Coordinates of C-alpha atoms in Angstrom, one line a residue:
M1 CA 7.0 47.8 -10.8
A2 CA 3.9 49.2 -12.3
I3 CA 2.8 50.4 -8.9
I4 CA 6.0 52.2 -8.3
N5 CA 5.8 53.8 -11.6
Y6 CA 2.1 54.7 -11.2
M7 CA 3.2 56.3 -7.8
N8 CA 5.9 58.2 -9.4
L9 CA 3.8 59.5 -12.2
S10 CA 1.0 60.5 -9.7
T11 CA 3.4 62.2 -7.7
A12 CA 4.9 64.2 -10.5
R13 CA 1.4 65.1 -11.8
S14 CA 0.6 66.5 -8.3
S15 CA 1.8 69.8 -9.1
L16 CA -0.8 70.1 -11.8
R17 CA -3.5 69.1 -9.2
A18 CA -2.1 71.3 -6.4
K19 CA -4.5 74.3 -7.1
E20 CA -7.5 72.0 -7.3
V21 CA -6.6 70.6 -3.9
G22 CA -6.0 74.1 -2.6
I23 CA -9.4 75.3 -3.8
R24 CA -11.1 72.4 -2.5
K25 CA -9.5 72.8 1.0
T26 CA -10.5 76.5 0.8
I27 CA -14.2 75.7 0.3
G28 CA -14.2 73.1 3.3
A29 CA -12.9 69.8 2.1
N30 CA -10.9 68.2 4.8
K31 CA -7.8 66.1 4.3
W32 CA -9.6 62.8 4.7
S33 CA -12.2 63.6 2.0
L34 CA -9.4 64.3 -0.4
V35 CA -7.6 61.3 0.5
K36 CA -10.7 59.2 -0.1
Q37 CA -11.3 61.1 -3.6
I38 CA -7.5 60.4 -4.7
M39 CA -7.7 56.8 -3.5
C40 CA -11.0 56.1 -5.4
E41 CA -9.5 57.5 -8.5
S42 CA -6.5 55.2 -8.1
I43 CA -8.6 52.1 -7.5
L44 CA -10.9 53.0 -10.4
M45 CA -7.5 53.3 -12.5
A46 CA -6.4 50.0 -11.3
F47 CA -9.6 48.4 -12.4
L48 CA -9.9 50.1 -15.7
A49 CA -6.1 48.9 -16.3
G50 CA -7.1 45.4 -15.4
F51 CA -10.0 45.2 -17.6
L52 CA -7.9 46.6 -20.4
A53 CA -5.3 44.0 -19.8
L54 CA -7.9 41.2 -19.8
M55 CA -9.3 42.4 -23.2
I56 CA -5.7 42.5 -24.7
G57 CA -4.8 39.1 -23.2
Q58 CA -8.0 37.6 -24.7
L59 CA -7.1 39.1 -28.0
F60 CA -3.6 37.7 -28.1
I61 CA -4.2 34.3 -26.3
G62 CA -4.8 32.5 -29.5
P63 CA -1.5 33.7 -31.3
F64 CA 0.3 32.9 -28.2
N65 CA -1.1 29.4 -28.0
L66 CA 0.1 28.8 -31.6
L67 CA 3.5 30.3 -30.7
V68 CA 4.2 28.0 -27.7
G69 CA 2.3 25.0 -29.1
K70 CA 0.2 24.5 -26.0
T71 CA -3.5 25.5 -25.1
I72 CA -4.0 27.8 -22.5
E73 CA -7.6 28.8 -21.5
I74 CA -8.7 31.4 -18.8
Q75 CA -12.0 30.9 -17.3
F76 CA -13.0 34.6 -16.8
F77 CA -16.3 33.8 -15.1
S78 CA -15.1 31.2 -12.4
T79 CA -14.9 32.3 -8.8
A80 CA -11.3 31.0 -8.9
F81 CA -10.6 33.9 -11.2
I82 CA -12.9 36.7 -10.3
L83 CA -12.1 36.9 -6.5
P84 CA -8.5 37.1 -7.0
F85 CA -8.7 39.4 -10.0
F86 CA -10.9 41.9 -7.9
G87 CA -8.8 41.5 -4.7
L88 CA -5.6 42.2 -6.6
K89 CA -6.9 45.2 -8.3
L90 CA -8.2 46.5 -5.0
F91 CA -4.9 46.0 -3.5
I92 CA -2.9 47.6 -6.2
G93 CA -5.2 50.6 -6.2
I94 CA -4.8 51.1 -2.6
L95 CA -1.1 50.6 -2.7
S96 CA -0.4 52.8 -5.6
G97 CA -2.7 55.5 -4.4
I98 CA -1.8 55.8 -0.8
Y99 CA 1.5 57.8 -1.1
P100 CA 0.0 60.4 -3.8
S101 CA -3.1 60.9 -1.8
L102 CA -1.4 61.5 1.4
M103 CA 1.1 63.7 -0.2
L104 CA -1.6 65.8 -2.1
S105 CA -3.9 66.1 0.8
S106 CA -1.2 67.6 3.1
F107 CA -0.5 70.5 0.9
R108 CA -0.8 73.8 2.7
I109 CA -3.4 75.9 1.2
I110 CA -1.8 79.4 1.3
N111 CA 1.5 77.9 -0.3
V112 CA -0.4 76.3 -3.1
L113 CA -2.7 79.1 -3.9
I114 CA 0.0 81.7 -4.1
G115 CA 2.1 79.5 -6.3
W116 CA 4.9 78.5 -4.0
S117 CA 6.8 75.3 -4.7
I118 CA 5.0 72.3 -3.2
L119 CA 8.2 70.3 -2.6
S120 CA 11.8 71.7 -2.8
I121 CA 13.8 70.9 -5.9
E122 CA 16.1 68.6 -3.9
S123 CA 13.5 66.6 -2.2
R124 CA 11.6 66.0 -5.5
F125 CA 15.0 64.8 -7.0
V126 CA 15.8 62.5 -4.1
T127 CA 12.4 61.0 -4.0
S128 CA 12.3 60.5 -7.7
K129 CA 15.7 58.9 -7.8
T130 CA 14.7 56.6 -5.0
K131 CA 11.7 55.4 -6.9
I132 CA 13.6 54.9 -10.1
R133 CA 16.3 52.8 -8.3
A134 CA 13.7 50.7 -6.6
S135 CA 11.7 50.1 -9.9
T136 CA 15.0 49.2 -11.6
N137 CA 16.1 46.9 -8.9
S138 CA 12.8 45.1 -8.7
M139 CA 12.7 44.7 -12.6
L140 CA 16.3 43.2 -12.8
S141 CA 15.4 41.0 -9.9
L142 CA 12.4 39.5 -11.7
I143 CA 14.2 38.7 -15.0
P144 CA 16.1 35.5 -13.9
P145 CA 13.2 33.7 -12.2
A146 CA 11.0 34.5 -15.1
G147 CA 13.5 32.9 -17.5
N148 CA 13.8 29.8 -15.4
T149 CA 9.9 29.5 -15.1
A150 CA 9.6 30.0 -18.9
K151 CA 12.1 27.0 -19.5
N152 CA 10.2 24.9 -17.2
Y153 CA 7.1 25.2 -19.0
L154 CA 8.2 25.5 -22.7

């Protein structure tokens, strides 16, 4: 869900970055250098979010243990944690950045620089509506399994 939401936000913010992409293309940047830049930004954002989540999780693990009456410990420096963490963050960064990077890098220079609409209103609406539906459906499909799993462990 977070990946779809991030893609939706990145796509919506693309109109703010359109002039930057147009100017970079004018100076000589090719499509793949723009894709690499935007993908690196997306991967960096995934890692920053992951480290922030770890800090928040560490902060609240004590009160959570008291709430459920069990002791949960996370070994942050074990290879069983580090390798999946970095692999997952890399996968999430690539997955969430691929669509915005390909869309931003495919803008036509002249249309962007003279201020034409990057996407028509109708295609923006349909794309956004589809992403919102997919996000809502995935969220709703995860609620029953989460409840069953929680019942088994609590």
